[in-house]
mmCIF file of C-alpha atoms in Angstrom:
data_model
loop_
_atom_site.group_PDB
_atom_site.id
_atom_site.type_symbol
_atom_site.label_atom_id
_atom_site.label_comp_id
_atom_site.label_asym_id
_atom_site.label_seq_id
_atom_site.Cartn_x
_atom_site.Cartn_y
_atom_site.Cartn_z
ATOM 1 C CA UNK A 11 0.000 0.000 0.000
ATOM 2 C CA UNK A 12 1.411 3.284 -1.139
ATOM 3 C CA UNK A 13 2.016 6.242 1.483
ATOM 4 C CA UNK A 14 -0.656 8.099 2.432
ATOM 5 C CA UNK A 15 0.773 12.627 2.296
ATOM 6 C CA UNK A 16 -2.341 13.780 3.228
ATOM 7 C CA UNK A 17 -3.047 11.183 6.403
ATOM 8 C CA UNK A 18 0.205 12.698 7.575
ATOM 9 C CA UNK A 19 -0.580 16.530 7.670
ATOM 10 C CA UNK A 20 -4.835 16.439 7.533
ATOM 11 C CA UNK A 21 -6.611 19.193 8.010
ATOM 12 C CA UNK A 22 -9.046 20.274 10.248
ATOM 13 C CA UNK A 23 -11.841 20.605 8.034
ATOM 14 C CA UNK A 24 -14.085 22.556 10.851
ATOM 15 C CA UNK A 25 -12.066 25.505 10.508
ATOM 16 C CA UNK A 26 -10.518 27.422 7.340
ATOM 17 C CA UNK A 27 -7.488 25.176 7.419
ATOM 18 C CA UNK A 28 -5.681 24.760 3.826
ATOM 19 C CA UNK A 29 -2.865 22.722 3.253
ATOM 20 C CA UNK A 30 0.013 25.258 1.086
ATOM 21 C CA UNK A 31 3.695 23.591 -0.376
ATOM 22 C CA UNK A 32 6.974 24.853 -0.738
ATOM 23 C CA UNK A 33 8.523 24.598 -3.823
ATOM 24 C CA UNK A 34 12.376 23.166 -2.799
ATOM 25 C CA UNK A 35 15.340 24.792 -5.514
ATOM 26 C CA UNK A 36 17.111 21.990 -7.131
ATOM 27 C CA UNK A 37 19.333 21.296 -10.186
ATOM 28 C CA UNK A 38 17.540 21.000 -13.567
ATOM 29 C CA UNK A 39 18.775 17.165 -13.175
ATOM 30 C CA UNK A 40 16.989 16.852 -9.625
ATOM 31 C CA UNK A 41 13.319 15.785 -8.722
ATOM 32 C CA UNK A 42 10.966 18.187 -8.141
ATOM 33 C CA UNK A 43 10.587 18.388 -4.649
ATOM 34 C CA UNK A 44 7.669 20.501 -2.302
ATOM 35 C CA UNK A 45 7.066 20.092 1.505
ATOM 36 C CA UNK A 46 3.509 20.208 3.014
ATOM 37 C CA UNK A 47 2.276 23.225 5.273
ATOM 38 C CA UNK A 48 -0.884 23.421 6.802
ATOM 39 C CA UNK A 49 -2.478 26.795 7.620
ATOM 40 C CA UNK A 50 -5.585 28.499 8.714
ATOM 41 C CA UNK A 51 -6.896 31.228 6.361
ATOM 42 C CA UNK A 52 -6.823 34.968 7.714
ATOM 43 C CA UNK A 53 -3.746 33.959 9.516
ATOM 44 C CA UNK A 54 -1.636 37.217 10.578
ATOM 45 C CA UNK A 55 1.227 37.155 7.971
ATOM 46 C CA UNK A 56 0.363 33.944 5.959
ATOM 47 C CA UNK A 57 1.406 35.123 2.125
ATOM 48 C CA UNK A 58 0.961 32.613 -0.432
ATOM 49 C CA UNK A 59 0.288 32.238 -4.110
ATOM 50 C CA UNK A 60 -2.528 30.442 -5.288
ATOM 51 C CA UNK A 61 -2.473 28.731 -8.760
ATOM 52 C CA UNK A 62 -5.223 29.239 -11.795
ATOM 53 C CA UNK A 63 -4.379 26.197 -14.399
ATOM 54 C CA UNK A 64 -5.637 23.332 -16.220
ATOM 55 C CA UNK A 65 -5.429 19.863 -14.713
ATOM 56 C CA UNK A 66 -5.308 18.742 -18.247
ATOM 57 C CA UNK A 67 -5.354 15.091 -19.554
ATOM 58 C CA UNK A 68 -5.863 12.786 -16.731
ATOM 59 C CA UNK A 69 -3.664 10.172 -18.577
ATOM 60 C CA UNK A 70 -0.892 12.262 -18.465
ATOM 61 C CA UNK A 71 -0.468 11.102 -14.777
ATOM 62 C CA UNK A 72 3.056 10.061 -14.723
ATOM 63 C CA UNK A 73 4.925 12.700 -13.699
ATOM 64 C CA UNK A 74 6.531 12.139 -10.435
ATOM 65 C CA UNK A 75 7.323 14.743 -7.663
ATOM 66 C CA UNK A 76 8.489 14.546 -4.407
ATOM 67 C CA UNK A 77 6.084 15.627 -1.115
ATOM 68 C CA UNK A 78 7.746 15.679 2.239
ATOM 69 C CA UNK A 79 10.181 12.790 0.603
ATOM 70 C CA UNK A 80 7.190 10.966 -0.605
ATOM 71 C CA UNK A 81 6.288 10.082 -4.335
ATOM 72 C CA UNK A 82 3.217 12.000 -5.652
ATOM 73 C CA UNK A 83 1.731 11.789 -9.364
ATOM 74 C CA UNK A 84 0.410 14.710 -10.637
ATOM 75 C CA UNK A 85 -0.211 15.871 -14.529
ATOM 76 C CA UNK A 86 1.968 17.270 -17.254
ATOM 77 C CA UNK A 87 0.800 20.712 -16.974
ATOM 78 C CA UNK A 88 1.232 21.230 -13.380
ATOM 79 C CA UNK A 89 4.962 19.457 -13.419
ATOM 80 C CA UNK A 90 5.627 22.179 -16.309
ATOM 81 C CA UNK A 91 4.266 25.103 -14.089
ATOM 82 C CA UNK A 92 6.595 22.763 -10.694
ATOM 83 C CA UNK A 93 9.454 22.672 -13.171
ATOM 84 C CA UNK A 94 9.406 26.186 -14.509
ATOM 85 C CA UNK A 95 8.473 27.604 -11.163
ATOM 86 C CA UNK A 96 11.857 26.089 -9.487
ATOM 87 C CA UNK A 97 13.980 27.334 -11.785
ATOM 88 C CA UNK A 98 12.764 30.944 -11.476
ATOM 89 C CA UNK A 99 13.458 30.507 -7.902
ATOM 90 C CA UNK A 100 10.043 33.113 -7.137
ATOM 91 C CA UNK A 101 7.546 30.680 -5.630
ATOM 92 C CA UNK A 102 7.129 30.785 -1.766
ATOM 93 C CA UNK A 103 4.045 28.724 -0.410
ATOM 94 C CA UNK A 104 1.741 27.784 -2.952
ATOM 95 C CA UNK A 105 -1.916 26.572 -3.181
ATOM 96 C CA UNK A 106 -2.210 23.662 -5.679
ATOM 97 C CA UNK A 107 -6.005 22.643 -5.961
ATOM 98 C CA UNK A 108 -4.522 19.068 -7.277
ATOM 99 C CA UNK A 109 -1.717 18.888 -4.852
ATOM 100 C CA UNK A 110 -3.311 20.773 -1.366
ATOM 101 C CA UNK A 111 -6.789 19.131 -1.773
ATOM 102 C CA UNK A 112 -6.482 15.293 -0.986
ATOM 103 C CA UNK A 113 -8.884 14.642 -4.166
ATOM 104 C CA UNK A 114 -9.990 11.185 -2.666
ATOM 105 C CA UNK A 115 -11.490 12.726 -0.139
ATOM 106 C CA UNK A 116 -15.135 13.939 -0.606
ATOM 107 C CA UNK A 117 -15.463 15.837 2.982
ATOM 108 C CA UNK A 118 -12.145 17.327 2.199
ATOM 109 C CA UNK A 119 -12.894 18.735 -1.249
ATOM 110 C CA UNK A 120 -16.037 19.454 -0.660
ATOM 111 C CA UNK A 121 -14.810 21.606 2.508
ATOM 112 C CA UNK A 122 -12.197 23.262 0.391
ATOM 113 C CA UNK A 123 -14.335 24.077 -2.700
ATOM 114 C CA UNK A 124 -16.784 25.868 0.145
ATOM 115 C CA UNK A 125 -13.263 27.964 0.274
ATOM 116 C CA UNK A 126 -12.208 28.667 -3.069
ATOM 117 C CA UNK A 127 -13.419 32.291 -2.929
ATOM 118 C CA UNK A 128 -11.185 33.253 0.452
ATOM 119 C CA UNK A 129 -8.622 30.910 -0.661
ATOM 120 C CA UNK A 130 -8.458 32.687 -3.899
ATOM 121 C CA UNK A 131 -8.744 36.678 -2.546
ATOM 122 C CA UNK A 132 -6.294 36.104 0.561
ATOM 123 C CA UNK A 133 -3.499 34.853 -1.731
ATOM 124 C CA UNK A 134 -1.018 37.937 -1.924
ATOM 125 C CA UNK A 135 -0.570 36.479 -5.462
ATOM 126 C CA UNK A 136 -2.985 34.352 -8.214
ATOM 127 C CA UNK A 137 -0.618 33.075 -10.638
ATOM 128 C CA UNK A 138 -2.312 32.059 -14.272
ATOM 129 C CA UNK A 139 -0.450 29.045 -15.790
ATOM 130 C CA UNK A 140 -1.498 28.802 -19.042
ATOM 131 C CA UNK A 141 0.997 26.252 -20.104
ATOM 132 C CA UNK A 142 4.270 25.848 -22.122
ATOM 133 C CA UNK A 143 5.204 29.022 -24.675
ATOM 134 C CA UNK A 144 3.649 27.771 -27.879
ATOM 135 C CA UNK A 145 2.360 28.772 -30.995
ATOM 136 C CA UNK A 146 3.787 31.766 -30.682
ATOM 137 C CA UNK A 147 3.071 33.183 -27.482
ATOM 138 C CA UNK A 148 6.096 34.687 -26.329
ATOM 139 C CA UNK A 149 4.853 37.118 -29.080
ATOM 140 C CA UNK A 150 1.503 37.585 -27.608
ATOM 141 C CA UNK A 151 2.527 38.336 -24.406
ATOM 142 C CA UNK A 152 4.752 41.203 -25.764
ATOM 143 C CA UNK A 153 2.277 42.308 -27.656
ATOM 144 C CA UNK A 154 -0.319 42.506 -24.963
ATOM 145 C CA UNK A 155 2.463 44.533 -22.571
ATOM 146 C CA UNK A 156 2.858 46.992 -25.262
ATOM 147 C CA UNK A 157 -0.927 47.770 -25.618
ATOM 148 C CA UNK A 158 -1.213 51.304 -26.219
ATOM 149 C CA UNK A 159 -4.101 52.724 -24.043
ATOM 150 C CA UNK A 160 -7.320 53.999 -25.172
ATOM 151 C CA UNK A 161 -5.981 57.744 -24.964
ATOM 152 C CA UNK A 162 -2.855 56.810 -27.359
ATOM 153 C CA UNK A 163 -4.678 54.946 -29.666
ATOM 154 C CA UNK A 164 -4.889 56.466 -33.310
ATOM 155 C CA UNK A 165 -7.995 55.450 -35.127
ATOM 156 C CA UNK A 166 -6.186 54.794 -38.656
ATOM 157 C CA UNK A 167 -3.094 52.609 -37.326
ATOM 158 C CA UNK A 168 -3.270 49.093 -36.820
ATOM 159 C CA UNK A 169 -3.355 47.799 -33.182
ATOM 160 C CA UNK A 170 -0.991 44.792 -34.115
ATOM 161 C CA UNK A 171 0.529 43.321 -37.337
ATOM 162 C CA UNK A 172 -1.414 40.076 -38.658
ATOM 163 C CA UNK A 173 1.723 37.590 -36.557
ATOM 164 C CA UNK A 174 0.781 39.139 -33.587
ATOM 165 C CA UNK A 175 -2.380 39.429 -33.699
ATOM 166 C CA UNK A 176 -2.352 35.325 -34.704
ATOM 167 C CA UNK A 177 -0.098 34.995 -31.820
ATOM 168 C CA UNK A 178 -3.031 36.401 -29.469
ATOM 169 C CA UNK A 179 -6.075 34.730 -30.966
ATOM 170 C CA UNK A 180 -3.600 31.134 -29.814
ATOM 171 C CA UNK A 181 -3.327 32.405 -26.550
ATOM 172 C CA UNK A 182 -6.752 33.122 -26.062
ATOM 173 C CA UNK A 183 -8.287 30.106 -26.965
ATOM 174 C CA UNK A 184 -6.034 27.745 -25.195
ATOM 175 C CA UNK A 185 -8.432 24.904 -22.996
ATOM 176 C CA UNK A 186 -7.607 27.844 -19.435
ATOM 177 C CA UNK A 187 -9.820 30.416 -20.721
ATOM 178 C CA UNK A 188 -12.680 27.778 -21.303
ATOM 179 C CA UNK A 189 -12.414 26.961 -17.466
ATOM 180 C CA UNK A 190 -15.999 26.902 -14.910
ATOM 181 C CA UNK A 191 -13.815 28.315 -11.869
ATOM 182 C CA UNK A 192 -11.354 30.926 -14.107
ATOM 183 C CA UNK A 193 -13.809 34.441 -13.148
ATOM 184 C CA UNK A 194 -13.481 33.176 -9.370
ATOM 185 C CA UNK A 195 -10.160 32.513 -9.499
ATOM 186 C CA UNK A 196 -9.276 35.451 -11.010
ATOM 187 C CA UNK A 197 -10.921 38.435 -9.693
#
C-alpha cells in the first residue's frame, strides 16, 4: 500500500485550514521536490500564491514529484508550471487545488471548494499558468504589454501586425480560458 501525504498533515476541516507547499530549488537534473504546510486562512502574515491552471489530460499522470520525501503523481501541466516555477526561484508557499486538496477525499474537497473564494482573494498572489510558450506566445505576451491605451490609440493605425495578432487569438483560446472556476479565481 502506497504512502498516504495527506493522512500525515490532515486538516481540520471545521475551521478554514488549507494545506500550502513549498517549492524546494534543485538542479535542472533533480526531482521536483515541495514540503507540506498546513495553515488556517486569515492567519496574521500567511502570504501565499494560489495557482489558476488546467489539470489537463488525466492520462498524463506520470509525472513524479516529491512531497515531504514521498512520491506523488500529478499531470503534465502542473509538473511544467513545478518545473518552470523552481527554476525561477520566485515561488514561496503555494496553493495547488490538485496537490493541497487530498482529491480522494469527498469531505475534504467538498470543505475546500466551500473555500475557493477566500482561498483565492487572501493569496497575496494568483498566478495564471497557461501552459508551455507555444504557438507563438512569447509574441503575444509582448504584444499585450505593449498595448497602447485607449488615450494613445490612433484610429487609422493598426493595433498589431497580422503575426501578432495570430499569436493572441492562440493564446486566447487555449483549454484555461474555457475553465468553470477561471472568473473566481481570477478576480
Amino acid at each position: 500500500m502506497a504512502f498516504d501525504i495527506y493522512s500525515s498533515l490532515p486538516i481540520d476541516t471545521a475551521s478554514k485550514e488549507i494545506r500550502l507547499i513549498k517549492l524546494i530549488p534543485g538542479r535542472e537534473d533533480e526531482p521536483i521536490s515541495c514540503i507540506f504546510h498546513r495553515y488556517v486562512l486569515g492567519s496574521p502574515d500567511l502570504e501565499y500564491t494560489a495557482l489558476s491552471y488546467t489539470w489537463g489530460d488525466p492520462e498524463s499522470t506520470k509525472y513524479t514529484i516529491l512531497i515531504n520525501n514521498h512520491a506523488f503523481n500529478v499531470r503534465q501541466n502542473l509538473w511544467h508550471f513545478l518545473k518552470q516555477g523552481r527554476q525561477f526561484g520566485r515561488c514561496g508557499l503555494l496553493w495547488i487545488d490538485a496537490i493541497s486538496v487530498d482529491q480522494s477525499n469527498i469531505k475534504e474537497r467538498n470543505h475546500q471548494v466551500a473555500l475557493m473564494r477566500d482561498i483565492y482573494s487572501q493569496a497575496s498572489h494568483v498566478f495564471i499558468w497557461l501552459g508551455l510558450a507555444a504557438e507563438e506566445s512569447d509574441c503575444a505576451i509582448k504584444r499585450i504589454r505593449r498595448f497602447p491605451s485607449k488615450q494613445a490609440r490612433k484610429p487609422s493605425h493598426p493595433i498589431w501586425s497580422y503575426r501578432e495578432g495570430r499569436a493572441i487569438l492562440a493564446l486566447f483560446s487555449r483549454k484555461y480560458w474555457r475553465r468553470v472556476w477561471i472568473t473566481q479565481e481570477i478576480v
